[in-house]
Amino acid sequence: MSIMVQGLEHSVFSSSSQGSGSGVGVGEQVRRLLADYGCGSADRVMWFRDDLRLRDNAAFEWLCGGGVGGKPASVVAVFVLESQQGSRPLGRASKWWLYHSLFSLTRDLAQVGVPFVVCAGDSSVVVPELVRQLGARKVAWSRRYHAPLCAVDASVKETLKQRGVVARSCAGFLLTEPWQVRTNQGGDYRVYGPFSKKAMQVLEQERIDAPTSLSHTVTADLSAVRSSVGGREEATMAAVDGLCLLPAQRGEPAWDKEFAQHHRPGEIGAWARAEEFFRTIGTRHGDDGYACGRDFPSKQVVSGLSPHFRFGEISPRVVYDQVIGVGGQDALVFCKELLWRDFAWHRLFHNPLMEVECIRGEFEQYPWARFPLELDVVYRSQPAGSRDEFRLVSEQFSTPGSDFVAWARGTTGISLVDAGMRELWRTGVMHNRVRMVTGSLLTKNLGIDWRLGEQWFWDALVDADLAANPFNWQWVAGCGDDAAPFFRIFNPDTQAKRFDPDATYRKEFIEEFSTPSYPPPLVDLKESRRCALDAYRSL
Ligand SMILES: Cc1cc2nc3c(=O)[nH]c(=O)nc-3n(C[C@H](O)[C@H](O)[C@H](O)COP(=O)(O)OP(=O)(O)OC[C@H]3O[C@@H](n4cnc5c(N)ncnc54)[C@H](O)[C@@H]3O)c2cc1C
């Protein structure tokens, strides 16, 4: 299928490698696409994926280094919204983020005169074809670590190699690559404690071995880069629009109306947030420091960097080095949190089916409620506050289904859970402690399969991450690697008393907090806890 977008009709390719529904082959589609951008030829191609930044981007730096025969190199950048089998389609909130991040990168690339080709399709076909038509001799990208995506990259590399094109992949998405941190026997880690200890040793060794390469003042020598054709910013913007990443472009209600108040996607936004965090980690200590304060959702002590890491707008190594350099307990605790991200990817690398299968196989027998999740129905249901309409929608579901809608829309009558789910809905993020509490209520008190919660978070989080999301859901449900023991069931009321003692957080997100219109609890916490433990013992 090819669609018409503000005069640019070639940005969405058929998912088939053979051609579009209109019968035009990929080769012809790419030719037209490049014509839209006015791109004739280029020496080099940078394939951007989850590394939407120019600073501290090793692949981009490598590509931009040196010219060709004494002349500056000409570089074309490309981003493909991948549609091939095996790539998990982005959730709605992530699409919102991507839209703005691509705009930001478009502007940054335009400033250095690099044309940025944006399209959708099967990257294993589109990228080699684009390289061929441009006549490029060098291609670079940042590595990724999920098996189906690794397979795509390997196939692209092989195709390019056969044509004599040099393809180089570089690290940059994580602090440590999943195979870098190994047990003394050479195996992978399943427990976080020893993993983080070893990972910190690896990072320290890298710092000793190559101190200058980690200074992070190096950015690509952009003066050596000149586009042979000049930037076509408008063409890129039209192509980004053509991807239909925003709810309004798909005719959905404006669930994103508050997002821009909370987030600034893109490299500049990532640095603004990081610099603010670098200032606070060195100046706030004790109860208000990161180590203690990070568990309190109303204290603004966490970094808020997760969506920026997710889209690679800032490198985790820059942040790690800067924070560890501050010294002290708060800095150390933060760096260890950052290593949970690496651990999740380490586990996904060794368990590519983590999103669909319980790591601890016996949990497949747990009697969790499962039902087909129709996210559109949840989106159409009324937000909190309109109970009558909400009931109308939930009547379409079985009891567990309607419980799920109540959970997703923040109308369970359990205040910390409702505040978290409404925070997620309104802002696209949720505080970590509240993610744990909401996940526990869904899987243990409401008895609903963790995979349904994972899907909702995948759709609603701007930081939805291929590894961190299923990894943490399995952690909460008790069936994952180094997971919370099943019998440790969070009591949301006790958690609220402890971490939101004056209800500041709950009042921020629940307008009708403590009023008669706030619903009664959907579930008896004690009784449901007892049922969950009985079911667990029967495994
Ligand atoms: C059920 C559930 C689902 C989650 N889904 C995601 C997800 O899809 N994407 C995601 O990035 N995080 C996820 N997390 C982890 C965590 O909640 C977020 O990383 C954190 O809330 C982001 O806020 P921050 O950047 O202010 O964190 P900070 O406290 O400032 O931490 C710094 C960074 O460390 C990393 N980090 C911290 N905790 C974790 C963790 N438990 N697992 C992995 N990385 C961590 C993140 O990259 C984060 O940005 C999930 C947690 C739970 C319990």
Coordinates of C-alpha atoms and ligand atoms in Angstrom, one line a residue:
M1 CA 0.0 0.0 0.0
S2 CA 1.3 3.4 -0.8
I3 CA -0.4 6.5 0.6
M4 CA -0.5 10.1 -0.4
V5 CA 0.9 12.4 2.1
Q6 CA 1.1 16.2 1.4
G7 CA 2.4 15.4 -2.0
L8 CA 4.9 12.8 -0.8
E9 CA 3.3 9.4 -1.7
H10 CA 6.3 7.1 -1.4
S11 CA 7.0 6.9 2.3
V12 CA 5.0 3.8 3.2
F13 CA 6.2 0.7 1.4
S14 CA 4.4 -2.5 1.0
S15 CA 5.3 -5.0 3.8
S16 CA 5.9 -7.5 1.1
S17 CA 9.4 -7.5 -0.3
Q18 CA 8.1 -7.8 -3.8
G19 CA 6.3 -4.6 -4.2
S20 CA 3.4 -2.4 -3.2
G21 CA -0.3 -3.1 -3.6
S22 CA -0.2 -0.9 -6.7
G23 CA 2.2 -3.4 -8.3
V24 CA 5.2 -1.1 -8.1
G25 CA 8.4 -2.9 -7.0
V26 CA 10.5 -1.8 -4.0
G27 CA 13.3 -0.7 -6.4
E28 CA 11.0 1.7 -8.1
Q29 CA 9.5 2.9 -4.9
V30 CA 12.9 3.6 -3.5
R31 CA 13.8 5.5 -6.7
R32 CA 10.7 7.7 -6.4
L33 CA 11.4 8.2 -2.7
L34 CA 14.9 9.4 -3.3
A35 CA 13.6 11.7 -6.1
D36 CA 11.2 13.2 -3.6
Y37 CA 14.1 14.1 -1.4
G38 CA 16.2 15.2 -4.4
C39 CA 18.9 12.7 -3.4
G40 CA 21.0 11.4 -6.3
S41 CA 24.0 9.7 -4.8
A42 CA 25.9 9.5 -1.5
D43 CA 29.1 7.9 -0.2
R44 CA 27.6 6.8 3.1
V45 CA 24.4 5.9 4.7
M46 CA 23.5 6.2 8.4
W47 CA 20.7 3.9 9.4
F48 CA 19.0 5.4 12.6
R49 CA 16.9 3.1 14.7
D50 CA 16.8 3.4 18.6
D51 CA 19.7 5.9 18.6
L52 CA 18.0 9.1 17.6
R53 CA 20.9 11.4 18.5
L54 CA 24.0 12.9 16.9
R55 CA 26.1 13.3 20.1
D56 CA 28.1 10.3 21.4
N57 CA 26.7 8.1 18.6
A58 CA 29.6 5.9 17.7
A59 CA 28.0 4.7 14.4
F60 CA 27.4 8.3 13.3
E61 CA 30.9 9.3 14.3
W62 CA 32.5 6.5 12.4
L63 CA 30.5 7.2 9.3
C64 CA 31.3 10.9 9.4
G65 CA 35.0 10.4 10.0
G66 CA 37.3 11.4 7.2
G67 CA 36.3 12.3 3.6
V68 CA 36.6 10.5 0.3
G69 CA 39.7 11.2 -1.8
G70 CA 40.4 14.4 0.1
K71 CA 36.8 15.6 -0.4
P72 CA 34.2 15.7 2.4
A73 CA 32.0 12.6 2.6
S74 CA 28.4 12.9 1.5
V75 CA 26.0 11.2 4.0
V76 CA 22.3 10.4 3.8
A77 CA 20.5 9.3 6.9
V78 CA 17.5 6.9 6.9
F79 CA 14.9 5.8 9.4
V80 CA 12.5 2.9 8.6
L81 CA 9.4 2.3 10.7
E82 CA 9.7 -1.4 10.5
S83 CA 6.8 -3.6 9.6
Q84 CA 8.4 -6.9 8.9
Q85 CA 7.4 -10.0 10.9
G86 CA 9.1 -10.2 14.2
S87 CA 9.3 -6.5 14.9
R88 CA 6.8 -5.6 17.7
P89 CA 4.6 -2.8 16.4
L90 CA 5.0 0.3 18.5
G91 CA 2.4 1.2 21.1
R92 CA 0.4 4.4 20.7
A93 CA 2.2 6.4 23.3
S94 CA 5.6 5.4 21.8
K95 CA 4.4 6.5 18.4
W96 CA 3.6 9.9 19.8
W97 CA 7.2 10.1 21.2
L98 CA 8.7 8.9 18.0
Y99 CA 6.9 11.5 15.9
H100 CA 8.4 14.3 17.9
S101 CA 11.8 12.7 18.2
L102 CA 12.0 12.3 14.4
F103 CA 11.1 15.9 14.0
S104 CA 13.8 16.9 16.4
L105 CA 16.4 14.7 14.6
T106 CA 15.3 16.1 11.2
R107 CA 16.1 19.6 12.4
D108 CA 19.5 18.6 13.8
L109 CA 20.5 16.7 10.6
A110 CA 19.3 19.6 8.5
Q111 CA 21.7 21.9 10.4
V112 CA 24.6 19.8 9.3
G113 CA 23.3 19.3 5.8
V114 CA 22.4 15.6 6.0
P115 CA 19.2 14.6 4.1
F116 CA 17.0 12.4 6.3
V117 CA 14.9 9.8 4.4
V118 CA 12.0 8.5 6.5
C119 CA 9.8 5.7 5.4
A120 CA 7.9 2.6 6.6
G121 CA 8.3 -1.0 5.3
D122 CA 10.5 -4.0 5.5
S123 CA 13.9 -2.6 6.4
S124 CA 15.8 -5.8 5.3
V125 CA 14.6 -4.9 1.8
V126 CA 14.4 -1.1 1.9
V127 CA 17.8 -0.4 3.4
P128 CA 19.9 -2.4 1.0
E129 CA 17.9 -1.1 -2.0
L130 CA 18.4 2.5 -0.8
V131 CA 22.1 1.9 -0.4
R132 CA 22.3 0.4 -3.9
Q133 CA 20.5 3.3 -5.5
L134 CA 22.6 5.9 -3.8
G135 CA 25.7 4.0 -4.7
A136 CA 27.0 4.3 -1.1
R137 CA 30.1 2.3 0.0
K138 CA 29.7 2.6 3.7
V139 CA 26.8 2.0 6.0
A140 CA 26.6 2.2 9.8
W141 CA 24.1 1.6 12.6
S142 CA 23.9 1.1 16.4
R143 CA 23.5 -2.5 17.5
R144 CA 20.3 -3.9 18.9
Y145 CA 19.7 -7.1 20.9
H146 CA 16.4 -8.7 20.3
A147 CA 16.7 -11.9 18.3
P148 CA 14.3 -11.1 15.5
L149 CA 15.9 -7.6 15.0
C150 CA 19.4 -9.1 15.2
A151 CA 18.4 -11.4 12.4
V152 CA 17.2 -8.4 10.3
D153 CA 20.6 -6.7 10.9
A154 CA 22.6 -9.8 10.0
S155 CA 20.6 -10.2 6.8
V156 CA 21.2 -6.6 5.8
K157 CA 24.9 -6.8 6.6
E158 CA 25.2 -10.0 4.5
T159 CA 23.4 -8.4 1.5
L160 CA 25.6 -5.4 1.7
K161 CA 28.8 -7.4 2.1
Q162 CA 28.0 -9.4 -1.0
R163 CA 27.9 -6.1 -2.9
G164 CA 31.2 -5.0 -1.5
V165 CA 29.7 -2.4 0.8
V166 CA 31.3 -1.9 4.2
A167 CA 28.6 -2.2 6.9
R168 CA 29.6 -1.4 10.5
S169 CA 27.5 -1.8 13.7
C170 CA 28.5 0.0 16.9
A171 CA 27.5 -0.3 20.6
G172 CA 25.6 2.6 22.1
F173 CA 22.1 1.6 23.3
L174 CA 23.2 0.0 26.6
L175 CA 26.0 0.5 29.2
T176 CA 27.2 -3.1 28.5
E177 CA 26.4 -5.4 25.7
P178 CA 24.5 -8.5 26.7
W179 CA 27.4 -10.9 26.0
Q180 CA 30.0 -8.6 27.7
V181 CA 28.9 -9.5 31.2
R182 CA 29.6 -13.1 31.8
T183 CA 29.9 -15.4 34.9
N184 CA 33.4 -16.8 35.7
Q185 CA 32.2 -20.0 33.9
G186 CA 31.3 -17.9 30.8
G187 CA 27.6 -18.1 31.2
D188 CA 24.8 -15.5 31.5
Y189 CA 23.5 -14.0 34.8
R190 CA 20.0 -14.7 36.1
V191 CA 20.4 -12.8 39.4
Y192 CA 20.7 -9.0 39.4
G193 CA 23.1 -8.6 42.3
P194 CA 26.1 -10.5 40.8
F195 CA 25.2 -9.1 37.4
S196 CA 25.5 -5.5 38.5
K197 CA 28.7 -6.2 40.4
K198 CA 30.3 -7.7 37.3
A199 CA 28.9 -5.0 35.0
M200 CA 30.4 -2.3 37.1
Q201 CA 33.8 -4.0 36.9
V202 CA 33.4 -4.1 33.1
L203 CA 32.6 -0.4 33.0
E204 CA 35.5 0.5 35.3
Q205 CA 37.9 -1.6 33.1
E206 CA 36.7 0.2 30.0
R207 CA 37.4 3.5 31.7
I208 CA 40.9 2.4 32.5
D209 CA 41.6 0.9 29.1
A210 CA 40.3 3.8 27.0
P211 CA 39.8 6.9 29.2
T212 CA 39.9 9.4 26.3
S213 CA 37.3 7.6 24.2
L214 CA 34.9 7.9 27.1
S215 CA 35.2 11.6 27.6
H216 CA 32.0 12.2 25.6
T217 CA 33.1 15.5 24.4
V218 CA 33.7 13.9 21.1
T219 CA 30.9 14.4 18.6
A220 CA 31.1 13.5 14.9
D221 CA 33.4 15.8 13.0
L222 CA 30.4 17.3 11.2
S223 CA 32.6 19.8 9.3
A224 CA 33.8 16.8 7.3
V225 CA 30.3 16.0 6.2
R226 CA 28.6 17.7 3.3
S227 CA 25.6 16.5 1.6
S228 CA 25.9 16.3 -2.2
V229 CA 22.3 17.4 -2.5
G230 CA 21.4 19.6 0.4
G231 CA 18.9 18.9 3.2
R232 CA 15.2 18.5 2.3
E233 CA 13.7 19.1 5.7
E234 CA 10.2 19.5 4.3
A235 CA 10.3 16.2 2.6
T236 CA 11.3 14.5 5.8
M237 CA 8.6 16.3 7.8
A238 CA 5.9 15.2 5.3
A239 CA 7.2 11.6 5.5
V240 CA 7.1 11.7 9.3
D241 CA 3.5 12.9 9.0
G242 CA 2.8 10.1 6.6
L243 CA 3.6 7.5 9.2
C244 CA 0.4 8.4 11.1
L245 CA 2.0 8.3 14.5
L246 CA -0.3 10.8 16.2
P247 CA -3.8 9.9 17.5
A248 CA -5.4 12.8 15.5
Q249 CA -3.9 11.3 12.3
R250 CA -5.7 8.1 13.0
G251 CA -9.0 9.6 14.1
E252 CA -8.6 8.7 17.8
P253 CA -9.7 10.8 20.7
A254 CA -7.0 13.3 21.9
W255 CA -5.6 11.1 24.7
D256 CA -2.3 12.8 24.1
K257 CA -3.5 16.3 25.0
E258 CA -1.3 16.6 28.1
F259 CA 1.8 14.8 26.8
A260 CA 3.6 17.9 25.5
Q261 CA 3.3 19.5 29.0
H262 CA 5.4 16.7 30.5
H263 CA 7.8 15.7 27.8
R264 CA 10.2 17.2 25.3
P265 CA 11.2 14.3 22.9
G266 CA 14.5 14.6 21.1
E267 CA 18.2 15.0 21.9
I268 CA 17.9 18.6 23.1
G269 CA 15.1 17.6 25.5
A270 CA 17.1 14.6 26.7
W271 CA 20.1 16.8 27.5
A272 CA 17.9 19.4 29.3
R273 CA 16.5 16.7 31.5
A274 CA 19.9 15.1 32.1
E275 CA 21.5 18.3 33.1
E276 CA 18.8 19.2 35.5
F277 CA 19.2 15.7 37.0
F278 CA 23.0 16.1 37.2
R279 CA 22.4 19.3 39.2
T280 CA 20.0 17.7 41.7
I281 CA 21.8 14.5 42.3
G282 CA 24.8 16.4 43.7
T283 CA 22.7 18.8 45.8
R284 CA 19.8 16.8 47.3
H285 CA 20.6 14.3 50.0
G286 CA 19.0 12.4 52.9
D287 CA 15.3 12.0 52.6
D288 CA 15.2 14.1 49.5
G289 CA 18.1 12.5 47.8
Y290 CA 17.8 9.8 45.1
A291 CA 18.4 6.8 47.3
C292 CA 15.5 7.5 49.7
G293 CA 13.4 9.8 47.7
R294 CA 13.1 7.8 44.5
D295 CA 10.3 5.6 46.1
F296 CA 8.0 8.6 46.8
P297 CA 6.0 9.4 43.7
S298 CA 5.3 13.0 44.7
K299 CA 9.0 13.8 45.2
Q300 CA 10.6 14.9 42.0
V301 CA 13.9 13.1 42.5
V302 CA 13.9 10.6 39.7
S303 CA 15.6 11.5 36.4
G304 CA 12.6 11.1 34.0
L305 CA 15.1 9.9 31.4
S306 CA 13.6 6.5 30.5
P307 CA 11.9 7.5 27.3
H308 CA 15.0 9.3 26.2
F309 CA 17.0 6.2 26.8
R310 CA 14.4 4.1 25.0
F311 CA 14.7 6.1 21.8
G312 CA 18.5 6.5 22.2
E313 CA 18.3 10.3 22.4
I314 CA 21.1 10.3 25.0
S315 CA 23.7 7.7 25.6
P316 CA 23.4 5.8 29.0
R317 CA 27.2 5.9 29.2
V318 CA 27.3 9.7 29.3
V319 CA 24.8 9.7 32.1
Y320 CA 26.4 6.9 34.0
D321 CA 29.9 8.5 33.9
Q322 CA 28.6 11.9 34.8
V323 CA 26.6 10.6 37.8
I324 CA 29.2 8.1 39.1
G325 CA 31.7 11.0 39.0
V326 CA 29.5 12.9 41.5
G327 CA 30.2 10.1 44.1
G328 CA 28.2 9.2 47.2
Q329 CA 25.3 6.9 48.0
D330 CA 22.7 8.7 45.9
A331 CA 24.8 8.5 42.8
L332 CA 25.7 4.9 43.3
V333 CA 22.0 3.9 43.8
F334 CA 21.1 5.7 40.6
C335 CA 23.8 3.9 38.6
K336 CA 22.6 0.6 39.9
E337 CA 19.1 1.4 38.8
L338 CA 20.4 2.2 35.3
L339 CA 22.0 -1.2 35.3
W340 CA 18.6 -2.8 35.8
R341 CA 18.0 -1.7 32.2
D342 CA 21.1 -3.6 31.1
F343 CA 20.0 -6.6 33.1
A344 CA 16.6 -6.6 31.5
W345 CA 18.3 -6.6 28.0
H346 CA 20.8 -9.2 29.1
R347 CA 17.9 -11.5 30.0
L348 CA 15.9 -10.7 26.8
F349 CA 19.0 -11.5 24.8
H350 CA 19.2 -14.9 26.4
N351 CA 15.4 -15.3 26.4
P352 CA 13.9 -13.8 23.2
L353 CA 10.4 -15.1 24.1
M354 CA 10.3 -13.1 27.4
E355 CA 7.3 -11.1 26.2
V356 CA 5.2 -14.1 25.6
E357 CA 6.4 -16.9 27.9
C358 CA 6.7 -17.1 31.7
I359 CA 10.4 -17.6 32.4
R360 CA 9.5 -19.9 35.3
G361 CA 7.6 -22.4 33.2
E362 CA 5.4 -23.7 36.1
F363 CA 3.6 -20.4 36.1
E364 CA 2.0 -21.3 32.8
Q365 CA -0.3 -23.5 35.0
Y366 CA -1.3 -20.5 37.3
P367 CA -5.0 -19.9 36.8
W368 CA -4.7 -16.3 35.6
A369 CA -7.7 -15.0 33.8
R370 CA -7.0 -14.6 30.1
F371 CA -9.2 -13.0 27.4
P372 CA -8.7 -11.3 24.1
L373 CA -7.6 -7.8 24.8
E374 CA -9.3 -5.2 22.5
L375 CA -7.3 -2.1 23.3
D376 CA -9.6 0.0 21.1
V377 CA -12.5 -0.8 23.4
V378 CA -10.5 0.3 26.4
Y379 CA -9.6 3.5 24.6
R380 CA -13.3 4.2 23.8
S381 CA -14.4 3.6 27.3
Q382 CA -14.9 6.7 29.4
P383 CA -12.1 8.1 31.5
A384 CA -12.4 8.1 35.3
G385 CA -15.3 10.2 36.6
S386 CA -18.0 9.0 34.2
R387 CA -19.0 5.8 36.0
D388 CA -22.3 5.3 34.1
E389 CA -20.8 5.4 30.7
F390 CA -17.9 3.3 32.0
R391 CA -20.3 0.6 33.0
L392 CA -21.9 0.6 29.6
V393 CA -18.6 -0.2 28.0
S394 CA -17.6 -2.7 30.5
E395 CA -20.8 -4.7 30.0
Q396 CA -19.2 -5.9 26.8
F397 CA -16.7 -7.9 28.9
S398 CA -16.7 -10.9 31.1
T399 CA -16.0 -10.1 34.8
P400 CA -12.2 -10.3 34.4
G401 CA -12.5 -8.2 31.3
S402 CA -14.4 -5.5 33.1
D403 CA -12.0 -5.6 36.0
F404 CA -9.3 -5.0 33.5
V405 CA -11.0 -1.9 32.0
A406 CA -11.5 -0.6 35.6
W407 CA -7.8 -1.1 36.2
A408 CA -6.7 0.4 32.9
R409 CA -8.9 3.5 33.3
G410 CA -8.0 4.0 37.0
T411 CA -11.5 3.3 38.5
T412 CA -10.8 0.4 40.8
G413 CA -11.5 2.4 44.0
I414 CA -8.0 1.6 45.2
S415 CA -6.5 5.0 45.3
L416 CA -2.8 4.4 44.7
V417 CA -3.6 2.1 41.8
D418 CA -6.1 4.6 40.3
A419 CA -3.7 7.5 40.7
G420 CA -0.9 5.5 38.9
M421 CA -3.2 4.4 36.0
R422 CA -4.5 7.9 35.5
E423 CA -0.9 9.3 35.6
L424 CA -0.1 6.8 32.9
W425 CA -3.1 7.7 30.8
R426 CA -2.5 11.5 31.1
T427 CA 1.3 11.6 30.9
G428 CA 2.5 8.4 29.2
V429 CA 4.6 7.5 32.2
M430 CA 4.1 6.2 35.7
H431 CA 6.4 6.3 38.8
N432 CA 8.3 3.0 39.3
R433 CA 6.9 2.2 42.7
V434 CA 3.4 2.7 41.5
R435 CA 4.1 0.5 38.4
M436 CA 5.0 -2.3 40.9
V437 CA 1.8 -1.7 42.9
T438 CA -0.5 -1.5 39.9
G439 CA 1.1 -4.6 38.4
S440 CA 0.7 -6.5 41.6
L441 CA -3.0 -5.6 41.9
L442 CA -3.7 -6.8 38.4
T443 CA -1.8 -10.1 38.5
K444 CA -2.4 -11.1 42.1
N445 CA -5.6 -9.5 43.5
L446 CA -7.5 -9.4 40.2
G447 CA -5.9 -12.6 39.0
I448 CA -5.4 -11.4 35.5
D449 CA -2.6 -12.7 33.3
W450 CA 0.5 -10.4 33.5
R451 CA 0.7 -10.5 29.6
L452 CA -2.4 -8.4 29.4
G453 CA -1.0 -5.8 31.8
E454 CA 2.2 -5.8 29.8
Q455 CA 0.3 -5.1 26.6
W456 CA -1.5 -2.2 28.2
F457 CA 1.7 -0.7 29.4
W458 CA 3.3 -1.3 26.0
D459 CA 0.5 0.7 24.4
A460 CA 0.3 3.5 27.0
L461 CA 3.9 4.1 28.1
V462 CA 6.1 6.6 26.2
D463 CA 9.1 4.6 27.5
A464 CA 7.7 1.2 26.6
D465 CA 10.8 -0.9 26.1
L466 CA 11.1 -4.4 24.5
A467 CA 13.1 -5.7 27.4
A468 CA 12.3 -3.6 30.5
N469 CA 8.5 -3.9 30.1
P470 CA 8.1 -7.7 29.9
F471 CA 11.1 -8.2 32.3
N472 CA 9.5 -6.0 35.0
W473 CA 6.0 -7.5 34.5
Q474 CA 7.4 -11.0 35.0
W475 CA 9.2 -9.6 38.1
V476 CA 6.0 -8.3 39.5
A477 CA 4.0 -11.4 38.7
G478 CA 6.7 -13.6 40.3
C479 CA 7.4 -15.7 37.2
G480 CA 10.5 -14.0 35.9
D481 CA 14.3 -14.0 36.5
D482 CA 15.2 -12.9 40.0
A483 CA 11.6 -11.9 40.5
A484 CA 9.8 -10.7 43.6
P485 CA 8.7 -13.9 45.4
F486 CA 5.0 -14.5 44.6
F487 CA 4.0 -14.5 48.2
R488 CA 5.2 -10.9 48.6
I489 CA 1.9 -9.3 47.5
F490 CA 1.9 -5.5 47.7
N491 CA -0.9 -4.1 49.8
P492 CA -1.7 -0.9 47.9
D493 CA -3.2 0.8 51.0
T494 CA -0.1 0.1 53.1
Q495 CA 2.1 1.3 50.2
A496 CA 0.1 4.5 49.9
K497 CA 0.4 5.2 53.6
R498 CA 4.2 4.7 53.4
F499 CA 5.1 6.3 50.1
D500 CA 2.3 8.9 49.7
P501 CA 1.5 9.7 53.3
D502 CA -0.2 13.1 52.7
A503 CA -1.9 11.9 49.5
T504 CA -0.2 14.6 47.4
Y505 CA 0.3 12.2 44.5
R506 CA -3.1 10.7 44.7
K507 CA -4.8 14.1 44.9
E508 CA -2.9 15.2 41.8
F509 CA -4.3 12.5 39.6
I510 CA -7.7 11.7 41.3
E511 CA -9.9 14.7 41.1
E512 CA -12.7 13.1 43.1
F513 CA -10.3 11.8 45.8
S514 CA -12.1 11.4 49.2
T515 CA -15.4 12.6 47.7
P516 CA -18.6 10.5 47.5
S517 CA -18.2 10.1 43.8
Y518 CA -15.0 8.1 44.2
P519 CA -15.9 4.4 43.7
P520 CA -15.8 1.7 46.3
P521 CA -12.9 -0.8 46.0
L522 CA -13.4 -3.3 43.2
V523 CA -11.9 -6.1 45.1
D524 CA -11.4 -7.2 48.7
L525 CA -7.6 -7.0 49.2
K526 CA -7.4 -9.5 52.0
E527 CA -9.6 -12.1 50.4
S528 CA -8.1 -11.8 46.9
R529 CA -4.6 -12.1 48.5
R530 CA -5.7 -15.3 50.2
C531 CA -7.0 -16.7 46.9
A532 CA -3.8 -15.8 45.1
L533 CA -1.7 -17.6 47.7
D534 CA -3.9 -20.7 47.5
A535 CA -3.6 -20.8 43.7
Y536 CA 0.2 -20.3 44.0
R537 CA 0.5 -23.2 46.5
S538 CA -1.4 -25.5 44.1
L539 CA 1.2 -25.0 41.3
Ligands
LIG1 C1 5.5 -3.3 35.6 C2 6.7 -2.4 35.2 C3 6.9 -2.1 33.8 C4 8.0 -1.3 33.5 N1 8.1 -1.0 32.1 C5 9.2 -0.3 31.7 C6 9.4 0.1 30.4 O1 8.7 -0.3 29.5 N2 10.5 0.9 30.1 C7 11.4 1.3 31.0 O2 12.3 2.0 30.7 N3 11.2 1.0 32.3 C8 10.2 0.2 32.7 N4 10.0 -0.1 34.0 C9 11.1 0.3 35.0 C10 10.9 1.7 35.7 O3 9.6 1.8 36.2 C11 11.2 2.9 34.8 O4 12.4 2.7 34.1 C12 11.3 4.2 35.6 O5 10.1 4.4 36.2 C13 11.6 5.3 34.7 O6 11.7 6.5 35.4 P1 13.0 7.4 35.6 O7 13.7 7.5 34.2 O8 12.7 8.6 36.3 O9 13.9 6.4 36.5 P2 15.2 6.7 37.4 O10 14.8 6.3 38.8 O11 15.7 8.0 37.2 O12 16.2 5.5 36.9 C14 17.1 5.8 35.8 C15 17.0 4.8 34.7 O13 17.3 3.5 35.2 C16 16.5 2.6 34.4 N5 15.7 1.8 35.3 C17 15.3 2.1 36.6 N6 14.6 1.1 37.1 C18 14.5 0.1 36.2 C19 13.9 -1.2 36.1 N7 13.2 -1.7 37.2 N8 14.0 -1.9 35.0 C20 14.7 -1.4 34.0 N9 15.3 -0.2 34.0 C21 15.2 0.6 35.1 C22 15.7 3.4 33.5 O14 16.3 3.4 32.2 C23 15.6 4.8 34.1 O15 15.4 5.8 33.2 C24 8.9 -0.9 34.4 C25 8.7 -1.2 35.8 C26 7.6 -2.0 36.2 C27 7.4 -2.3 37.6

